Structures are given as structure tokens and as C-alpha cells.
PDB file of C-alpha atoms and ligand atoms in Angstrom:
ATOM      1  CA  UNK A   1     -29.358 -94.736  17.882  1.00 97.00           C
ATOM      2  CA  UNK A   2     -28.360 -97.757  15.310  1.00 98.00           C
ATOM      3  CA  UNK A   3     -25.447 -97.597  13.394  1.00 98.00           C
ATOM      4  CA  UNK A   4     -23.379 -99.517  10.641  1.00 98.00           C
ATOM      5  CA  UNK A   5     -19.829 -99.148  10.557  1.00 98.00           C
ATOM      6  CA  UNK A   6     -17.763-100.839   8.114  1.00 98.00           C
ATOM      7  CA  UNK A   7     -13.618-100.807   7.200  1.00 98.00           C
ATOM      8  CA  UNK A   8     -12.663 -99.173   3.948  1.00 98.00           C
ATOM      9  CA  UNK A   9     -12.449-102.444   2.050  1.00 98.00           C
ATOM     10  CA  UNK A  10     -15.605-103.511   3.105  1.00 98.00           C
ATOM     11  CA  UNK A  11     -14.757-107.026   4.985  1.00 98.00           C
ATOM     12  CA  UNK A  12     -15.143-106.232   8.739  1.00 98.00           C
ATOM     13  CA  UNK A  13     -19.190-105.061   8.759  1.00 98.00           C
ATOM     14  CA  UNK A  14     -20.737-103.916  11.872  1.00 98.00           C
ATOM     15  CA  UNK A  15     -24.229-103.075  13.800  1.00 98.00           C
ATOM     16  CA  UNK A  16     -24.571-101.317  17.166  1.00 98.00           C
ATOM     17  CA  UNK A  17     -26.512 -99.376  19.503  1.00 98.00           C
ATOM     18  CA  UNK A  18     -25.102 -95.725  20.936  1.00 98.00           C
ATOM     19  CA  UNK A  19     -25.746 -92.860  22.891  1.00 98.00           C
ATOM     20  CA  UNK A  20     -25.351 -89.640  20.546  1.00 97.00           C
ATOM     21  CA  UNK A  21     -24.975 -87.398  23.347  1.00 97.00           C
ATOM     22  CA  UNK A  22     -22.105 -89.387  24.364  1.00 98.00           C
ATOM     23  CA  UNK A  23     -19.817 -88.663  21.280  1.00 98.00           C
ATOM     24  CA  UNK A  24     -16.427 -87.267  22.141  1.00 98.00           C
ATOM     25  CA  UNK A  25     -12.664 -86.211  20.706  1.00 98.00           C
ATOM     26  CA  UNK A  26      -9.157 -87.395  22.140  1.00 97.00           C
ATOM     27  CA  UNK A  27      -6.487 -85.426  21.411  1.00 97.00           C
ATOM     28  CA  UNK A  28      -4.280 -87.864  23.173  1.00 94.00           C
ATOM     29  CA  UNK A  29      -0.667 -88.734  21.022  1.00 94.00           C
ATOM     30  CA  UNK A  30      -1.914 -92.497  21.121  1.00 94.00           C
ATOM     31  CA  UNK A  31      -4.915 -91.913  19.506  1.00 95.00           C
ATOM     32  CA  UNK A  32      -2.867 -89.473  17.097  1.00 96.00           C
ATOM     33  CA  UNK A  33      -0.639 -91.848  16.144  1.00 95.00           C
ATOM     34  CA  UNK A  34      -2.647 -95.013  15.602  1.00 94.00           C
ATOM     35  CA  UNK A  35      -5.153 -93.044  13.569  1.00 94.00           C
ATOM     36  CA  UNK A  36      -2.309 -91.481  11.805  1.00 94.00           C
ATOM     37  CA  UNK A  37      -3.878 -88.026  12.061  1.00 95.00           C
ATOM     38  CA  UNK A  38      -4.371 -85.458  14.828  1.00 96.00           C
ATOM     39  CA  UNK A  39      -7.350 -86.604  16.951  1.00 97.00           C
ATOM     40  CA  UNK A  40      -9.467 -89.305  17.278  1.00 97.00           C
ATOM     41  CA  UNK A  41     -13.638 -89.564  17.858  1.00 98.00           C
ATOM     42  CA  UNK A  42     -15.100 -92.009  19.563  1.00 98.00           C
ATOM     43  CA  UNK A  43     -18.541 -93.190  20.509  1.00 98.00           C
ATOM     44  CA  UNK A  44     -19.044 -95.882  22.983  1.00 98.00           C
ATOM     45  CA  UNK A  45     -21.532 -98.971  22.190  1.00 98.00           C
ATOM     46  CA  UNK A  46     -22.906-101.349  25.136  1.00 98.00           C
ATOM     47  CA  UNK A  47     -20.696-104.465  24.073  1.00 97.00           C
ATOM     48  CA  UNK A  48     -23.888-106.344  24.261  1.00 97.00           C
ATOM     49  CA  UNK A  49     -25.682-104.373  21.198  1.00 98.00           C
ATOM     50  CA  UNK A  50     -22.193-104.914  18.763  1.00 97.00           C
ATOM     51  CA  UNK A  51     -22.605-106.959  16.200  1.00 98.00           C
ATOM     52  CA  UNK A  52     -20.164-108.056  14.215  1.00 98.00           C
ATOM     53  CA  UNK A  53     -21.709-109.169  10.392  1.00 98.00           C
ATOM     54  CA  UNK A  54     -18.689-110.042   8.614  1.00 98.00           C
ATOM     55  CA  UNK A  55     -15.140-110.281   8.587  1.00 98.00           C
ATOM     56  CA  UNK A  56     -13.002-110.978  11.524  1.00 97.00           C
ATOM     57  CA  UNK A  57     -10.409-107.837  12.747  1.00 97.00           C
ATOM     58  CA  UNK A  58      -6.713-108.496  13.719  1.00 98.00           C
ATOM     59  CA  UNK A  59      -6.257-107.120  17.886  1.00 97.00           C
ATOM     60  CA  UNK A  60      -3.382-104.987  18.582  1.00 97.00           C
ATOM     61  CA  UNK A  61      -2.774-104.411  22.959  1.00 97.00           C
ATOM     62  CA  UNK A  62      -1.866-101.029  23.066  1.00 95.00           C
ATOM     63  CA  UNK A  63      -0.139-100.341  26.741  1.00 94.00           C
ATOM     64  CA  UNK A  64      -1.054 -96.593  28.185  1.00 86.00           C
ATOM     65  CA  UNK A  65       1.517 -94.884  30.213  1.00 84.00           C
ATOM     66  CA  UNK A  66      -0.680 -95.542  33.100  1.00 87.00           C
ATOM     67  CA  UNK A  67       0.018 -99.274  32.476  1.00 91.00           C
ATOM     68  CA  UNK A  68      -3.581-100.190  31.101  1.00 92.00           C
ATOM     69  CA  UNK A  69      -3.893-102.026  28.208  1.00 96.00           C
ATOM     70  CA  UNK A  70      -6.356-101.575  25.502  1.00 95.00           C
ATOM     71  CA  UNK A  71      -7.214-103.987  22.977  1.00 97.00           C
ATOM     72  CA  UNK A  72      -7.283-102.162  19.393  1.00 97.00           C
ATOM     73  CA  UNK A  73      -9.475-103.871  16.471  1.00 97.00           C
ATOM     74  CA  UNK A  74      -8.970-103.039  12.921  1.00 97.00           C
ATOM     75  CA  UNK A  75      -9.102-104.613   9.506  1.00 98.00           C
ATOM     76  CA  UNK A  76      -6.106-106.759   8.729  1.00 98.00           C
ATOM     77  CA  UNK A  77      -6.851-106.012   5.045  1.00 98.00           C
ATOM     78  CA  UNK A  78      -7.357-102.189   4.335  1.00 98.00           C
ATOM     79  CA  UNK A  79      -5.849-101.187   8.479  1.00 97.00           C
ATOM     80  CA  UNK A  80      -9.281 -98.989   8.916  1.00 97.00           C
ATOM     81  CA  UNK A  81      -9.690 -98.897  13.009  1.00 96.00           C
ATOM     82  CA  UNK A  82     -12.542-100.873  14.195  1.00 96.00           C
ATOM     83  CA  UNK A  83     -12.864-100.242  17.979  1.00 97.00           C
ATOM     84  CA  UNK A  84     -11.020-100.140  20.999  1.00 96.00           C
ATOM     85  CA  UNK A  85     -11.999-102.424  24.364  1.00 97.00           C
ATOM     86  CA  UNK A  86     -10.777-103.720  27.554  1.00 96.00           C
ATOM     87  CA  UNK A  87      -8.971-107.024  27.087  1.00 96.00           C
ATOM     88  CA  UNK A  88     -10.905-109.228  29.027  1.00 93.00           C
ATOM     89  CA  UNK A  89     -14.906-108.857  29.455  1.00 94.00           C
ATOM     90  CA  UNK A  90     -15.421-105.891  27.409  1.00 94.00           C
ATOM     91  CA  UNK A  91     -18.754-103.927  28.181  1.00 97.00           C
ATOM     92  CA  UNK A  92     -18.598-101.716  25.770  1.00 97.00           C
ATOM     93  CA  UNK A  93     -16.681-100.742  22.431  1.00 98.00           C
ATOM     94  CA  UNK A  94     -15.436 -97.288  21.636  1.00 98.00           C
ATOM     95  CA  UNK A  95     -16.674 -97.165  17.762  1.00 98.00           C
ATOM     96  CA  UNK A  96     -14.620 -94.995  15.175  1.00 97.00           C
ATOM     97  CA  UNK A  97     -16.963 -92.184  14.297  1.00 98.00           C
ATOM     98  CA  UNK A  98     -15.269 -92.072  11.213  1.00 97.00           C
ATOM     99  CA  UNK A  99     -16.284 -95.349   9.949  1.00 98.00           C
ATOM    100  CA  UNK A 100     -19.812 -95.338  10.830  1.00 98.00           C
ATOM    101  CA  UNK A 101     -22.492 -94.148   7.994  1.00 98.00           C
ATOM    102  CA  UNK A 102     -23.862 -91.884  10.597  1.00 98.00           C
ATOM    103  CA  UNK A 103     -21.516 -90.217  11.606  1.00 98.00           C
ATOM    104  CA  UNK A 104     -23.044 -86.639  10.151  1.00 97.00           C
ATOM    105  CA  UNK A 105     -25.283 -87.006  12.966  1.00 97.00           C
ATOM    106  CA  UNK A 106     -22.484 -88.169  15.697  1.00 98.00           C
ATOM    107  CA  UNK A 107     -22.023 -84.748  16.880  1.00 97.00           C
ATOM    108  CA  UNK A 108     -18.575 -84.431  19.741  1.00 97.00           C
ATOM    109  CA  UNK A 109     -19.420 -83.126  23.056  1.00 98.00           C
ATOM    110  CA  UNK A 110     -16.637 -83.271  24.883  1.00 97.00           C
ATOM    111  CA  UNK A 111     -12.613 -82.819  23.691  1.00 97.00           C
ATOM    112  CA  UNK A 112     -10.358 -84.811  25.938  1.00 97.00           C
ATOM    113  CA  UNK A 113      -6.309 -85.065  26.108  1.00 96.00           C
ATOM    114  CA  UNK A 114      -6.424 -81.460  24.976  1.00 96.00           C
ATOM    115  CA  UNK A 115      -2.927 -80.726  26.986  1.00 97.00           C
ATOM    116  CA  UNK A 116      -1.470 -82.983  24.022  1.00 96.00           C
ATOM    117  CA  UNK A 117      -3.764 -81.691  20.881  1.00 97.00           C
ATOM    118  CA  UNK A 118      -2.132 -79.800  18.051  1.00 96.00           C
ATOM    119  CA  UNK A 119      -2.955 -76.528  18.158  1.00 93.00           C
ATOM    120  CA  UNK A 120      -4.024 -75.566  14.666  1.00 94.00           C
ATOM    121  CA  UNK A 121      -6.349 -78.616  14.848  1.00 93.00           C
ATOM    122  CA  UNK A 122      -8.482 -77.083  17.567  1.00 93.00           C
ATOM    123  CA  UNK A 123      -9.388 -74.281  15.117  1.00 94.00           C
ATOM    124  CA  UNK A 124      -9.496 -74.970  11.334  1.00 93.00           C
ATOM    125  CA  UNK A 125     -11.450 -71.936  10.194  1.00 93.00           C
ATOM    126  CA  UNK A 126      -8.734 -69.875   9.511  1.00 92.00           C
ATOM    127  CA  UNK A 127      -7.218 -72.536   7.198  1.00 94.00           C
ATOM    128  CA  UNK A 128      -7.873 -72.046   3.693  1.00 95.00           C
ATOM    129  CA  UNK A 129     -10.658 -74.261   2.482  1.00 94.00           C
ATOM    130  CA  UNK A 130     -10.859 -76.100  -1.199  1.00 96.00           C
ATOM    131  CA  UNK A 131     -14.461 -77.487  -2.071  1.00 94.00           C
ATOM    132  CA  UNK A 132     -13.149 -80.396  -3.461  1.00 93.00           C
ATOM    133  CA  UNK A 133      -9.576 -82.078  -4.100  1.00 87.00           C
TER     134      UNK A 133
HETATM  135 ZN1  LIG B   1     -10.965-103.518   5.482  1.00 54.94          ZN
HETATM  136 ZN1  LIG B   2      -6.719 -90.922  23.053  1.00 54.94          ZN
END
């Protein structure tokens, strides 16, 4: 499937190709805290379909515990994640669901890190629900 992503502000602009059934969750506390919220999702794109229209994102090498290092993309104007990669030779890009305009259609299939997820945001029914602000 073809996507578009694109940052909040609208400078970093983005095409790729990805696998739908390959759309998954991390509940992992990196991915918690450098989205700022409680999980991430991710889809991975063939670094070889990514395109990258406009704008140019600021890298920030995020070490694991393990020791491997990750190399984090987002907007150095409005902070929106771009994608994470290997640092050298990337061959592939895990895309921020979130930012892409199809991601009504990205549908998770796996959770991952789930040792580590918050455990009210494994079930939101129960939680109260406002249509709107
Ligand atoms: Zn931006
Ligand atoms: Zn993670």
C-alpha cells in the first residue's frame, strides 16, 4: 500500500510503500517516552520505496539497553516523529502510523514490549468516552 506521511507543521513530507499486515504496537518505555504517550505504532517501509518530498528531519541515536543504536528522525520544527532506522545502511524505515493519512486503514497485528505497557492502555473501553473535546 502507498502512503503520505507528513509532520504536524507540514515541512518534512513523505511517500512510501508498506505491508498492512505488518502493522504493529510497542509498548516498550523508549517508545513511551519519545512519543510522549503510552505506546507507539509502527509500520515498516522497504528503505528503497521512502521518499522524502520536502523538508529535511533532525536525527537523534537513541542507545537500547541491549547496546543497539537507533537513529530517530523527526521534525526539528513542530518535534512530530518521522521514523526510526539503523544508523548505517538502513533497509527499511519504521513509519509513525500516526502521521500517515492512512492510518484508518493501518490496522496493529501484533503488541510487542507488553511486559512494560501500562495497563489501563491495553483496555480503554471501560474509560469514559467524550465525542468530542
Ligand atoms: Zn514539522
Ligand atoms: Zn518500543
Amino acid at each position: 500500500m502507498k502512503v503520505e506521511g507528513r509532520c504536524h507543521c507540514g515541512e518534512i513530507t513523505y511517500e512510501a510503500v508498506v505491508d498492512p499486515a505488518t502493522v504493529s504496537i510497542c509498548h516498550c518505555s523508549d517508545c513511551q517516552m519519545l512519543t510522549g504517550t503510552v505506546y507507539r505504532a509502527g509500520v515498516p517501509a522497504p528503505a528503497d520505496t521512502f521518499v522524502l518530498k520536502t523538508g529535511r528531519p533532525k536525527v537523534y541515536v537513541k542507545t537500547a539497553e541491549s547496546g543497539v543504536k537507533r537513529a530517530h528522525s523527526f521534525c526539528p520544527n513542530c518535534g512530530t516523529p518521522v521514523h526510526s532506522a539503523a544508523v548505517s545502511d538502513p533497509q527499511r524505515y519504521s513509519l509513525r502510523v500516526g502521521c500517515l493519512r492512512q492510518r484508518a486503514e493501518l490496522l496493529p497485528v501484533k503488541q510487542q514490549w507488553c511486559d512494560s505497557a501500562l495497563r489501563w492502555a491495553m483496555d480503554l473501553t471501560g474509560i469514559p468516552q467524550v465525542r468530542r473535546q
